[in-house]
PDB file of C-alpha atoms in Angstrom:
ATOM      1  CA  MET A  96     112.805 105.975  98.901  1.00 67.00           C
ATOM      2  CA  HIS A  97     109.218 106.327 100.434  1.00 75.00           C
ATOM      3  CA  ARG A  98     109.080 109.974  99.196  1.00 78.00           C
ATOM      4  CA  LEU A  99     109.252 108.896  95.606  1.00 85.00           C
ATOM      5  CA  LYS A 100     105.921 106.997  96.129  1.00 85.00           C
ATOM      6  CA  GLY A 101     102.848 108.908  95.245  1.00 89.00           C
ATOM      7  CA  PRO A 102      99.942 109.202  92.672  1.00 90.00           C
ATOM      8  CA  LYS A 103     100.715 108.573  88.994  1.00 91.00           C
ATOM      9  CA  ASP A 104     101.561 111.517  86.891  1.00 94.00           C
ATOM     10  CA  THR A 105     102.510 113.906  89.770  1.00 94.00           C
ATOM     11  CA  LYS A 106     105.932 115.381  89.996  1.00 94.00           C
ATOM     12  CA  VAL A 107     108.646 115.006  92.506  1.00 94.00           C
ATOM     13  CA  LYS A 108     111.930 116.906  92.909  1.00 93.00           C
ATOM     14  CA  LEU A 109     115.177 114.939  93.379  1.00 92.00           C
ATOM     15  CA  GLY A 110     118.489 116.244  94.732  1.00 92.00           C
ATOM     16  CA  ILE A 111     121.333 114.265  93.042  1.00 93.00           C
ATOM     17  CA  LEU A 112     124.927 114.446  94.386  1.00 93.00           C
ATOM     18  CA  ARG A 113     127.424 112.761  92.156  1.00 92.00           C
ATOM     19  CA  TYR A 114     130.831 111.408  93.296  1.00 92.00           C
ATOM     20  CA  GLY A 115     133.499 114.122  93.044  1.00 93.00           C
ATOM     21  CA  GLU A 116     130.956 117.011  92.731  1.00 92.00           C
ATOM     22  CA  LYS A 117     130.207 119.517  95.490  1.00 93.00           C
ATOM     23  CA  LYS A 118     126.928 120.772  94.169  1.00 95.00           C
ATOM     24  CA  ILE A 119     123.608 119.041  94.384  1.00 95.00           C
ATOM     25  CA  ARG A 120     121.770 118.863  91.137  1.00 95.00           C
ATOM     26  CA  GLN A 121     117.899 119.415  91.313  1.00 95.00           C
ATOM     27  CA  ILE A 122     115.766 117.281  88.842  1.00 95.00           C
ATOM     28  CA  THR A 123     112.139 116.963  88.567  1.00 95.00           C
ATOM     29  CA  VAL A 124     110.720 113.578  87.572  1.00 94.00           C
ATOM     30  CA  THR A 125     107.117 112.393  86.842  1.00 94.00           C
ATOM     31  CA  ARG A 126     105.846 109.447  88.761  1.00 92.00           C
ATOM     32  CA  GLY A 127     104.705 106.461  86.832  1.00 91.00           C
ATOM     33  CA  GLU A 128     102.945 103.233  87.507  1.00 87.00           C
ATOM     34  CA  ILE A 129     105.179 100.183  88.257  1.00 83.00           C
ATOM     35  CA  PRO A 130     103.200  97.090  87.402  1.00 83.00           C
ATOM     36  CA  THR A 131     103.430  94.329  89.989  1.00 88.00           C
ATOM     37  CA  LYS A 132     102.939  90.688  88.911  1.00 95.00           C
ATOM     38  CA  SER A 133     101.180  88.147  91.000  1.00 97.00           C
ATOM     39  CA  VAL A 134     102.488  85.094  89.257  1.00 98.00           C
ATOM     40  CA  THR A 135     106.267  85.436  89.817  1.00 97.00           C
ATOM     41  CA  ALA A 136     107.531  82.030  88.608  1.00 98.00           C
ATOM     42  CA  SER A 137     106.364  79.306  86.394  1.00 98.00           C
ATOM     43  CA  TYR A 138     108.285  76.363  85.256  1.00 98.00           C
ATOM     44  CA  MET A 139     108.637  72.548  85.081  1.00 98.00           C
ATOM     45  CA  LEU A 140     109.955  70.817  88.175  1.00 98.00           C
ATOM     46  CA  ASP A 141     110.593  67.715  86.192  1.00 97.00           C
ATOM     47  CA  GLN A 142     109.098  65.897  83.122  1.00 96.00           C
ATOM     48  CA  THR A 143     105.555  65.995  84.461  1.00 97.00           C
ATOM     49  CA  ALA A 144     105.206  68.467  87.340  1.00 98.00           C
ATOM     50  CA  GLY A 145     104.548  72.068  86.854  1.00 98.00           C
ATOM     51  CA  TYR A 146     105.367  74.867  89.465  1.00 98.00           C
ATOM     52  CA  ILE A 147     103.734  78.230  89.835  1.00 98.00           C
ATOM     53  CA  LYS A 148     104.530  80.744  92.547  1.00 98.00           C
ATOM     54  CA  ILE A 149     101.709  83.394  93.419  1.00 98.00           C
ATOM     55  CA  LYS A 150     103.035  86.184  95.373  1.00 98.00           C
ATOM     56  CA  ASN A 151      99.680  87.845  96.112  1.00 97.00           C
ATOM     57  CA  PHE A 152      96.099  87.974  94.802  1.00 97.00           C
ATOM     58  CA  GLY A 153      95.656  91.155  92.768  1.00 95.00           C
ATOM     59  CA  GLU A 154      93.405  92.243  89.938  1.00 93.00           C
ATOM     60  CA  ASN A 155      95.486  90.303  87.368  1.00 95.00           C
ATOM     61  CA  THR A 156      96.197  87.082  89.220  1.00 97.00           C
ATOM     62  CA  TYR A 157      93.565  84.957  87.256  1.00 97.00           C
ATOM     63  CA  PRO A 158      94.768  86.032  83.864  1.00 97.00           C
ATOM     64  CA  GLU A 159      98.401  85.728  84.860  1.00 97.00           C
ATOM     65  CA  LEU A 160      97.719  82.226  86.096  1.00 97.00           C
ATOM     66  CA  LEU A 161      95.942  81.287  82.788  1.00 97.00           C
ATOM     67  CA  ILE A 162      99.004  82.431  80.959  1.00 97.00           C
ATOM     68  CA  ALA A 163     101.239  80.397  83.218  1.00 98.00           C
ATOM     69  CA  LEU A 164      99.127  77.286  82.838  1.00 98.00           C
ATOM     70  CA  ALA A 165      99.133  77.601  79.072  1.00 97.00           C
ATOM     71  CA  LYS A 166     102.885  77.780  79.004  1.00 98.00           C
ATOM     72  CA  LEU A 167     103.205  74.675  81.217  1.00 98.00           C
ATOM     73  CA  SER A 168     100.642  72.866  79.051  1.00 97.00           C
ATOM     74  CA  GLN A 169     102.923  73.344  76.163  1.00 97.00           C
ATOM     75  CA  GLN A 170     105.698  71.724  78.034  1.00 98.00           C
ATOM     76  CA  GLY A 171     103.408  68.734  78.954  1.00 97.00           C
ATOM     77  CA  PHE A 172     102.757  69.082  82.624  1.00 98.00           C
ATOM     78  CA  SER A 173     100.388  66.689  84.171  1.00 97.00           C
ATOM     79  CA  SER A 174     100.477  67.661  87.847  1.00 98.00           C
ATOM     80  CA  LEU A 175     100.863  70.987  89.645  1.00 98.00           C
ATOM     81  CA  VAL A 176     102.491  72.533  92.580  1.00 98.00           C
ATOM     82  CA  ILE A 177     101.074  76.086  93.467  1.00 98.00           C
ATOM     83  CA  ASP A 178     103.465  77.927  95.875  1.00 98.00           C
ATOM     84  CA  LEU A 179     101.362  80.245  98.267  1.00 98.00           C
ATOM     85  CA  ARG A 180     104.230  80.556 100.719  1.00 98.00           C
ATOM     86  CA  SER A 181     104.638  83.999 102.104  1.00 98.00           C
ATOM     87  CA  ASN A 182     101.539  85.109 100.220  1.00 98.00           C
ATOM     88  CA  GLY A 183      99.636  87.583 102.405  1.00 96.00           C
ATOM     89  CA  GLY A 184      96.360  87.307 100.374  1.00 95.00           C
ATOM     90  CA  GLY A 185      94.567  90.080  98.461  1.00 95.00           C
ATOM     91  CA  LEU A 186      91.424  90.023  96.577  1.00 95.00           C
ATOM     92  CA  LEU A 187      88.982  87.388  97.738  1.00 94.00           C
ATOM     93  CA  SER A 188      87.399  87.226  94.300  1.00 94.00           C
ATOM     94  CA  GLU A 189      90.704  86.142  92.665  1.00 96.00           C
ATOM     95  CA  ALA A 190      91.158  83.484  95.183  1.00 96.00           C
ATOM     96  CA  VAL A 191      87.731  82.082  94.173  1.00 97.00           C
ATOM     97  CA  ASN A 192      88.660  82.449  90.498  1.00 96.00           C
ATOM     98  CA  ILE A 193      91.748  80.447  91.193  1.00 97.00           C
ATOM     99  CA  VAL A 194      89.864  77.632  92.947  1.00 98.00           C
ATOM    100  CA  ASN A 195      87.364  77.599  90.141  1.00 97.00           C
ATOM    101  CA  MET A 196      90.083  76.542  87.781  1.00 97.00           C
ATOM    102  CA  PHE A 197      90.115  73.108  89.445  1.00 98.00           C
ATOM    103  CA  VAL A 198      86.654  72.507  90.941  1.00 97.00           C
ATOM    104  CA  PRO A 199      83.240  72.163  89.279  1.00 96.00           C
ATOM    105  CA  ASN A 200      80.988  75.184  88.595  1.00 95.00           C
ATOM    106  CA  GLY A 201      78.357  76.026  91.152  1.00 95.00           C
ATOM    107  CA  LEU A 202      80.266  75.200  94.299  1.00 95.00           C
ATOM    108  CA  THR A 203      80.330  77.585  97.313  1.00 95.00           C
ATOM    109  CA  ILE A 204      83.993  78.381  98.083  1.00 95.00           C
ATOM    110  CA  VAL A 205      83.596  80.738 100.962  1.00 94.00           C
ATOM    111  CA  LYS A 206      80.936  82.806 102.909  1.00 93.00           C
ATOM    112  CA  THR A 207      81.589  85.989 104.843  1.00 90.00           C
ATOM    113  CA  ILE A 208      79.397  87.055 107.644  1.00 91.00           C
ATOM    114  CA  GLY A 209      79.238  90.579 108.911  1.00 89.00           C
ATOM    115  CA  LYS A 210      77.594  92.061 111.886  1.00 90.00           C
ATOM    116  CA  LEU A 211      74.743  93.450 109.621  1.00 92.00           C
ATOM    117  CA  LYS A 212      73.009  91.134 107.254  1.00 90.00           C
ATOM    118  CA  ARG A 213      74.052  93.210 104.202  1.00 90.00           C
ATOM    119  CA  GLY A 214      77.614  92.315 105.061  1.00 86.00           C
ATOM    120  CA  ASN A 215      77.030  88.697 104.355  1.00 94.00           C
ATOM    121  CA  SER A 216      78.306  87.421 101.062  1.00 93.00           C
ATOM    122  CA  GLU A 217      78.666  83.971  99.473  1.00 95.00           C
ATOM    123  CA  TYR A 218      81.339  83.361  96.821  1.00 95.00           C
ATOM    124  CA  LYS A 219      80.758  80.480  94.447  1.00 96.00           C
ATOM    125  CA  THR A 220      82.385  79.097  91.315  1.00 96.00           C
ATOM    126  CA  THR A 221      80.880  80.465  88.231  1.00 95.00           C
ATOM    127  CA  VAL A 222      82.548  78.918  85.159  1.00 94.00           C
ATOM    128  CA  GLU A 223      83.595  75.584  84.079  1.00 96.00           C
ATOM    129  CA  PRO A 224      86.968  74.495  85.369  1.00 97.00           C
ATOM    130  CA  ILE A 225      90.089  73.962  83.459  1.00 96.00           C
ATOM    131  CA  ASP A 226      90.935  70.485  85.103  1.00 96.00           C
ATOM    132  CA  THR A 227      89.177  68.716  87.879  1.00 97.00           C
ATOM    133  CA  VAL A 228      91.492  65.492  87.964  1.00 97.00           C
ATOM    134  CA  MET A 229      95.113  66.737  87.719  1.00 97.00           C
ATOM    135  CA  PRO A 230      96.982  66.221  90.986  1.00 98.00           C
ATOM    136  CA  VAL A 231      97.550  69.662  92.817  1.00 98.00           C
ATOM    137  CA  VAL A 232      99.809  70.369  95.687  1.00 98.00           C
ATOM    138  CA  VAL A 233      99.622  73.755  97.541  1.00 98.00           C
ATOM    139  CA  LEU A 234     102.619  74.931  99.405  1.00 98.00           C
ATOM    140  CA  VAL A 235     101.966  77.069 102.523  1.00 98.00           C
ATOM    141  CA  ASN A 236     103.830  78.501 105.473  1.00 98.00           C
ATOM    142  CA  GLY A 237     103.313  80.788 108.447  1.00 97.00           C
ATOM    143  CA  GLU A 238     103.122  83.890 106.203  1.00 97.00           C
ATOM    144  CA  THR A 239     100.431  82.400 104.018  1.00 97.00           C
ATOM    145  CA  ALA A 240      97.284  84.358 104.920  1.00 97.00           C
ATOM    146  CA  SER A 241      93.789  85.496 103.996  1.00 95.00           C
ATOM    147  CA  SER A 242      92.914  84.765 100.331  1.00 96.00           C
ATOM    148  CA  SER A 243      95.740  82.430 100.088  1.00 97.00           C
ATOM    149  CA  GLU A 244      94.536  80.434 103.026  1.00 97.00           C
ATOM    150  CA  ILE A 245      91.024  80.399 101.338  1.00 96.00           C
ATOM    151  CA  THR A 246      92.576  79.113  98.201  1.00 98.00           C
ATOM    152  CA  ALA A 247      94.602  76.296  99.933  1.00 98.00           C
ATOM    153  CA  GLY A 248      91.759  75.387 102.279  1.00 96.00           C
ATOM    154  CA  SER A 249      89.192  75.240  99.560  1.00 97.00           C
ATOM    155  CA  LEU A 250      91.215  72.991  97.442  1.00 98.00           C
ATOM    156  CA  GLN A 251      91.826  70.729 100.361  1.00 97.00           C
ATOM    157  CA  ASP A 252      88.348  70.555 101.632  1.00 96.00           C
ATOM    158  CA  LEU A 253      87.004  69.976  98.166  1.00 97.00           C
ATOM    159  CA  ASP A 254      89.398  67.091  97.668  1.00 97.00           C
ATOM    160  CA  ARG A 255      91.125  68.860  94.835  1.00 97.00           C
ATOM    161  CA  GLY A 256      94.554  69.381  96.339  1.00 97.00           C
ATOM    162  CA  VAL A 257      96.892  68.460  99.081  1.00 98.00           C
ATOM    163  CA  VAL A 258      98.213  71.208 101.288  1.00 98.00           C
ATOM    164  CA  LEU A 259     101.782  70.824 102.276  1.00 98.00           C
ATOM    165  CA  GLY A 260     103.968  73.012 104.547  1.00 98.00           C
ATOM    166  CA  THR A 261     103.669  74.652 108.015  1.00 97.00           C
ATOM    167  CA  ARG A 262     100.696  76.142 109.820  1.00 96.00           C
ATOM    168  CA  THR A 263      99.488  79.279 108.032  1.00 96.00           C
ATOM    169  CA  TYR A 264      98.769  82.738 109.453  1.00 94.00           C
ATOM    170  CA  GLY A 265      95.480  81.543 110.768  1.00 86.00           C
ATOM    171  CA  LYS A 266      92.703  83.593 109.343  1.00 70.00           C
TER     172      LYS A 266
END
């Protein structure tokens, strides 16, 4: 299977042996792009609680989460469970965007400090939030890492959410 992976629009030859045949057929296929979703589940847990599972923090996590929240809004949710269990992280900027949905504009979410001064960065919220009062619970476990920990920790530290679960990876 790993040999099928490669750059988009490149070709790979496959040998196919069908049941009952003795000769291997050779075919050439062109590799394509397989889109992966960050938000893998979104539904109502009961009459008021919405649930969203975020698998990782990729380029489209923020827009996917906006769509999921809009669908839950149509169903009348008034509290939210964000599931970050087994989320290994990803783009720090997307984590900041997610936190920005629930906390006021202009807050520092995280600072990175490098050995050289030019490696230092400060990530702040930059837009008005969607909601700053709705109850939020963030689920975590031992496989919650990196940007997921930043998201959970920021929501907790800024008194915007409750973190529930087991100890995270520990970044």
